[in-house]
Amino acid sequence: MSIANIALISLMALLYAQLSTAQPPQDINMRNVDWQTRYYGRFKLDLPKNSEDSAYYKIYNEKIDLISKNGKKDIESKTEELVGQLKQGKARGTYSRYEKTILLDNGSVLIVSKLEKLYTFNCFFLTSKNTLYRMTVSALNEADYKGAIDKMKMISNAIHFRSPQNAPPAGAFAIEAGYLKFSPQQPAESVYMGSQIAGHPGTYVSLLTQRVSQLEEPLFTRFDKQKNSGISGALSELINKTKTLRKQSRMIGALPAQEIAIMTEADGKLFYNFQLEYQGTVKSNSSPYFALEMGTHEVGSDFKSNEEALAFWDRVVNSLKPVP
């Protein structure tokens, strides 16, 4: 693929050529697709079964990872190993040295290390159903130290096991094989998920949700600015081959979102970039910013037509719903 075509594909999400009023027929046969409901943060989303996804969850802007499904057995060995590495100055990703261990509720453990005036927390959160999570918080100063310990204590009491196929309880934040439910304080939350779609090797779906402190420009505004940016030359000719299939408002439950769907042809292949975005409510976990996207890898799309691609996209979008 030429450099110009690669540049074109990377710009598809922001470029505007011509607006089409065509809507996909609703009777395209997808009965052979086995869909599976998945939960990410405050939302549920259907994807074809066996689609491979990877999700990153953050609480208080720090990543939290599932590291074991046999937590009661593994927490002792993992914490002992880390303490030994910290004492020897060989712990991965930090030069800090072991300071102390703090036992939290429910069998969770917080390991504190320090380098000069800055602390690092390695926290191991154990659930009642034996799943084990880890969070690392770096560069904490003296002023943040006590408050950060209180936050770790809150998380240890808020984290619970969840079967992946089951919805989290009302007001909870879904994480991998679990959920977090805080009361009354609500921390900053975010999720980023990327999925390779089973049955469509050239297609991916991604979802980003996060609490925002201020509203950014809406999708339509950014899109129109790029359209009017005055690109010229060979790249302009390639851009003119793109087609906007949709540019419309769309409700996701009670949340007003904006949708843009673009396609182009390059080297005899079809490429799509479909986006759905909601600005979010400032400092709200129950109605956070979200951006859902479906795009095409360099190998090109295997959808047979724009209508088929849009029908598949609609099936994904229609499944996206806030969890009560």
Coordinates of C-alpha atoms in Angstrom, one line a residue:
M1 CA 0.0 0.0 0.0
S2 CA 1.3 3.5 -0.9
I3 CA 2.3 6.0 1.7
A4 CA -0.4 8.4 0.4
N5 CA -3.1 5.7 0.8
I6 CA -1.9 4.9 4.3
A7 CA -2.2 8.6 5.2
L8 CA -5.7 8.6 3.7
I9 CA -6.8 5.7 5.9
S10 CA -5.4 7.3 9.0
L11 CA -7.4 10.5 8.3
M12 CA -10.7 8.8 7.4
A13 CA -12.3 9.5 10.8
L14 CA -11.9 13.2 10.3
L15 CA -12.4 13.8 6.6
Y16 CA -15.6 14.8 4.8
A17 CA -16.3 14.4 1.1
Q18 CA -20.0 14.1 0.4
L19 CA -23.0 13.3 2.5
S20 CA -25.1 10.3 1.5
T21 CA -28.7 9.9 2.7
A22 CA -28.7 6.2 2.0
Q23 CA -29.7 4.0 5.0
P24 CA -28.8 0.3 5.2
P25 CA -31.7 -2.1 4.8
Q26 CA -32.6 -3.8 8.1
D27 CA -33.1 -7.3 6.7
I28 CA -29.5 -8.2 6.0
N29 CA -29.1 -11.7 7.2
M30 CA -26.9 -12.0 10.3
R31 CA -28.7 -14.9 11.8
N32 CA -25.5 -17.0 11.6
V33 CA -23.6 -14.6 13.9
D34 CA -23.5 -15.7 17.5
W35 CA -23.5 -12.6 19.6
Q36 CA -22.2 -12.3 23.2
T37 CA -23.0 -9.5 25.7
R38 CA -19.9 -8.1 27.4
Y39 CA -19.6 -5.5 30.2
Y40 CA -17.1 -2.6 30.2
G41 CA -17.3 -0.1 33.0
R42 CA -20.8 1.4 33.0
F43 CA -21.8 0.0 29.6
K44 CA -22.8 -3.3 28.0
L45 CA -21.9 -4.2 24.4
D46 CA -22.6 -7.1 22.1
L47 CA -19.8 -8.5 20.0
P48 CA -19.6 -11.7 17.9
K49 CA -18.7 -14.7 20.1
N50 CA -15.0 -15.6 20.1
S51 CA -14.0 -12.0 19.2
E52 CA -10.7 -11.3 21.0
D53 CA -10.7 -8.2 23.2
S54 CA -8.2 -6.5 25.5
A55 CA -9.5 -4.0 28.0
Y56 CA -7.7 -1.6 30.3
Y57 CA -9.5 -0.3 33.4
K58 CA -8.5 2.6 35.6
I59 CA -9.6 3.8 39.0
Y60 CA -8.3 7.2 40.3
N61 CA -6.5 7.3 36.9
E62 CA -4.5 4.2 37.9
K63 CA -4.6 0.9 36.0
I64 CA -6.1 -2.1 37.8
D65 CA -5.3 -5.6 36.4
L66 CA -6.7 -9.1 37.1
I67 CA -3.6 -11.2 37.8
S68 CA -4.9 -14.4 39.3
K69 CA -8.1 -16.5 39.7
N70 CA -6.5 -18.4 42.6
G71 CA -5.8 -15.3 44.7
K72 CA -5.6 -16.8 48.2
K73 CA -2.8 -19.1 47.1
D74 CA -1.0 -16.6 44.9
I75 CA -1.1 -13.4 47.0
E76 CA 1.4 -14.7 49.5
S77 CA 3.9 -15.8 46.9
K78 CA 3.5 -12.6 44.8
T79 CA 3.9 -10.2 47.7
E80 CA 6.9 -12.1 49.1
E81 CA 8.5 -12.0 45.7
L82 CA 7.9 -8.3 45.3
V83 CA 9.2 -7.5 48.8
G84 CA 12.4 -9.4 48.1
Q85 CA 12.9 -7.6 44.8
L86 CA 12.3 -4.2 46.4
K87 CA 14.8 -5.0 49.2
Q88 CA 17.4 -5.9 46.6
G89 CA 16.6 -2.9 44.4
K90 CA 15.6 -5.2 41.5
A91 CA 11.9 -4.6 41.3
R92 CA 10.7 -4.1 37.7
G93 CA 9.8 -0.5 36.8
T94 CA 11.0 1.2 40.0
Y95 CA 14.2 2.0 41.9
S96 CA 12.4 2.5 45.2
R97 CA 13.2 0.3 48.2
Y98 CA 10.9 -1.6 50.5
E99 CA 9.4 0.5 53.3
K100 CA 6.6 -1.5 54.9
T101 CA 3.6 -3.8 54.3
I102 CA 0.0 -2.7 55.2
L103 CA -2.7 -5.3 55.6
L104 CA -6.1 -4.1 54.3
D105 CA -9.6 -5.6 54.6
N106 CA -10.6 -8.8 53.0
G107 CA -7.1 -10.2 52.8
S108 CA -5.8 -7.4 50.5
V109 CA -2.2 -6.2 50.9
L110 CA -0.5 -2.9 50.3
I111 CA 3.3 -2.8 49.8
V112 CA 4.9 0.6 50.3
S113 CA 8.3 1.4 48.9
K114 CA 10.2 4.7 48.8
L115 CA 12.8 6.5 46.7
E116 CA 14.1 9.7 48.4
K117 CA 10.9 11.7 49.1
L118 CA 8.5 9.8 46.8
Y119 CA 6.5 6.7 47.6
T120 CA 5.3 3.8 45.4
F121 CA 2.3 1.7 46.3
N122 CA 1.9 -1.8 45.0
C123 CA -1.6 -3.0 46.1
F124 CA -2.9 -6.5 45.8
F125 CA -6.8 -6.6 46.0
L126 CA -8.3 -10.0 46.9
T127 CA -12.0 -10.7 46.4
S128 CA -14.2 -13.1 48.4
K129 CA -14.4 -15.3 45.4
N130 CA -10.6 -15.7 45.2
T131 CA -9.8 -13.4 42.3
L132 CA -6.7 -11.2 42.7
Y133 CA -6.1 -7.7 41.2
R134 CA -3.0 -5.5 41.2
M135 CA -2.6 -1.7 41.1
T136 CA 0.6 0.3 41.1
V137 CA 0.7 3.9 42.1
S138 CA 4.0 5.8 41.6
A139 CA 5.5 9.2 42.6
L140 CA 3.4 9.9 45.7
N141 CA 4.7 12.7 47.9
E142 CA 4.3 13.2 51.6
A143 CA 1.2 15.3 51.2
D144 CA -0.6 12.6 49.1
Y145 CA 0.6 9.7 51.2
K146 CA -2.2 9.3 53.8
G147 CA -5.0 10.1 51.3
A148 CA -3.6 7.5 48.9
I149 CA -3.7 4.8 51.6
D150 CA -7.3 5.7 52.3
K151 CA -8.1 5.3 48.6
M152 CA -6.5 1.8 48.6
K153 CA -8.6 0.9 51.6
M154 CA -11.7 2.1 49.8
I155 CA -10.9 0.0 46.7
S156 CA -10.2 -3.1 48.9
N157 CA -13.7 -2.8 50.3
A158 CA -15.4 -1.9 46.9
I159 CA -14.0 -4.7 44.7
H160 CA -16.0 -7.9 44.1
F161 CA -16.0 -10.9 41.9
R162 CA -18.4 -11.1 38.9
S163 CA -18.9 -13.9 36.3
P164 CA -18.0 -12.3 33.0
Q165 CA -21.4 -13.2 31.5
N166 CA -23.3 -11.5 34.4
A167 CA -24.2 -7.8 34.6
P168 CA -22.7 -5.9 37.5
P169 CA -25.2 -4.7 40.1
A170 CA -26.8 -1.3 39.8
G171 CA -24.4 1.6 40.3
A172 CA -21.3 -0.6 39.9
F173 CA -18.3 -0.3 37.5
A174 CA -17.5 -3.5 35.7
I175 CA -13.9 -4.7 35.4
E176 CA -12.5 -7.9 34.2
A177 CA -14.2 -10.8 36.1
G178 CA -15.4 -8.3 38.7
Y179 CA -16.8 -4.9 39.6
L180 CA -16.3 -2.0 41.9
K181 CA -19.0 -0.3 43.9
F182 CA -18.2 2.8 45.9
S183 CA -20.4 4.7 48.3
P184 CA -20.7 7.6 48.7
Q185 CA -17.5 8.9 47.1
Q186 CA -17.1 8.2 43.4
P187 CA -13.6 8.1 42.0
A188 CA -12.5 8.8 38.4
E189 CA -13.1 5.8 36.2
S190 CA -12.1 4.9 32.7
V191 CA -12.1 1.9 30.3
Y192 CA -10.4 1.4 27.0
M193 CA -11.3 -1.8 25.0
G194 CA -10.1 -3.0 21.6
S195 CA -11.5 -6.1 20.0
Q196 CA -10.6 -8.1 16.9
I197 CA -13.9 -9.2 15.4
A198 CA -14.4 -12.9 15.0
G199 CA -15.4 -13.8 11.4
H200 CA -14.1 -10.4 10.1
P201 CA -10.3 -10.5 10.2
G202 CA -10.0 -7.0 8.8
T203 CA -12.4 -5.4 11.3
Y204 CA -11.9 -4.1 14.8
V205 CA -14.2 -2.4 17.4
S206 CA -13.0 -0.2 20.2
L207 CA -14.7 1.5 23.1
L208 CA -13.4 4.3 25.3
T209 CA -15.4 5.6 28.3
Q210 CA -14.2 8.0 31.0
R211 CA -15.4 10.6 33.4
V212 CA -14.5 14.0 32.2
S213 CA -13.7 17.2 34.1
Q214 CA -14.6 19.4 31.1
L215 CA -16.4 19.0 27.8
E216 CA -14.3 18.8 24.6
E217 CA -15.5 19.9 21.1
P218 CA -18.2 17.5 19.8
L219 CA -17.5 15.0 17.0
F220 CA -19.3 17.0 14.3
T221 CA -17.4 20.2 15.1
R222 CA -14.0 18.4 14.8
F223 CA -15.1 16.7 11.7
D224 CA -16.3 19.9 9.9
K225 CA -13.1 21.7 10.9
Q226 CA -11.0 19.0 9.3
K227 CA -13.3 19.1 6.2
N228 CA -12.6 22.8 5.8
S229 CA -8.9 22.7 6.6
G230 CA -7.9 23.3 2.9
I231 CA -5.9 20.2 2.1
S232 CA -4.6 20.3 -1.4
G233 CA -2.4 18.3 -3.9
A234 CA -2.2 14.5 -4.3
L235 CA -3.6 13.8 -0.8
S236 CA -6.6 16.0 -1.6
E237 CA -7.4 13.8 -4.7
L238 CA -7.3 10.7 -2.5
I239 CA -9.4 12.4 0.1
N240 CA -12.1 13.1 -2.5
K241 CA -12.4 9.3 -3.0
T242 CA -13.8 9.0 0.5
K243 CA -17.6 9.0 1.0
T244 CA -19.5 9.9 4.1
L245 CA -22.2 7.3 4.5
R246 CA -23.7 8.9 7.6
K247 CA -23.5 12.1 9.7
Q248 CA -26.4 12.1 12.2
S249 CA -27.5 12.3 15.8
R250 CA -28.3 9.1 17.6
M251 CA -29.7 8.2 21.0
I252 CA -28.0 5.6 23.2
G253 CA -30.6 5.1 25.9
A254 CA -31.1 8.7 27.2
L255 CA -27.7 9.9 26.0
P256 CA -27.5 12.0 22.8
A257 CA -24.6 10.8 20.7
Q258 CA -23.2 11.9 17.3
E259 CA -22.5 9.4 14.6
I260 CA -20.2 9.6 11.5
A261 CA -19.6 6.7 9.1
I262 CA -17.0 7.0 6.3
M263 CA -15.7 4.7 3.7
T264 CA -13.0 4.8 1.0
E265 CA -11.3 2.5 -1.6
A266 CA -7.6 2.0 -1.9
D267 CA -5.6 -0.5 -3.8
G268 CA -8.9 -2.3 -4.6
K269 CA -9.8 -2.7 -1.0
L270 CA -12.7 -1.2 1.1
F271 CA -11.9 0.7 4.3
Y272 CA -14.4 1.9 6.9
N273 CA -14.3 4.1 9.9
F274 CA -17.5 4.4 11.9
Q275 CA -17.7 6.5 15.0
L276 CA -20.2 7.2 17.7
E277 CA -19.4 9.7 20.4
Y278 CA -21.1 11.2 23.5
Q279 CA -19.5 14.2 25.1
G280 CA -20.4 13.1 28.6
T281 CA -21.6 14.9 31.7
V282 CA -18.9 16.7 33.6
K283 CA -17.7 14.8 36.7
S284 CA -20.3 12.1 36.2
N285 CA -19.7 8.3 36.4
S286 CA -23.3 7.4 35.5
S287 CA -23.1 9.3 32.1
P288 CA -19.4 9.5 31.2
Y289 CA -17.9 10.4 27.8
F290 CA -17.8 7.5 25.4
A291 CA -16.5 6.8 22.0
L292 CA -17.4 3.7 20.1
E293 CA -15.5 3.0 16.8
M294 CA -15.5 0.3 14.1
G295 CA -12.6 0.4 11.7
T296 CA -10.6 -1.6 9.2
H297 CA -7.1 -2.9 9.4
E298 CA -4.6 -2.5 6.4
V299 CA -5.7 -5.9 5.0
G300 CA -9.1 -4.3 4.0
S301 CA -12.7 -5.1 4.9
D302 CA -14.4 -8.3 4.0
F303 CA -17.9 -6.8 4.1
K304 CA -19.5 -7.1 0.6
S305 CA -21.1 -3.7 0.5
N306 CA -21.6 -0.5 2.5
E307 CA -25.0 -1.7 3.4
E308 CA -23.6 -4.9 4.9
A309 CA -21.0 -2.9 6.9
L310 CA -23.5 -0.5 8.2
A311 CA -26.0 -3.2 9.2
F312 CA -23.2 -4.9 11.2
W313 CA -22.3 -1.6 12.8
D314 CA -26.0 -0.9 13.6
R315 CA -26.2 -4.3 15.4
V316 CA -23.2 -3.3 17.5
V317 CA -24.4 0.3 18.2
N318 CA -27.9 -0.9 19.1
S319 CA -26.5 -3.2 21.7
L320 CA -24.5 -0.4 23.5
K321 CA -26.5 0.6 26.6
P322 CA -25.6 2.1 29.9
V323 CA -25.8 -0.4 32.7
P324 CA -28.5 0.8 35.3

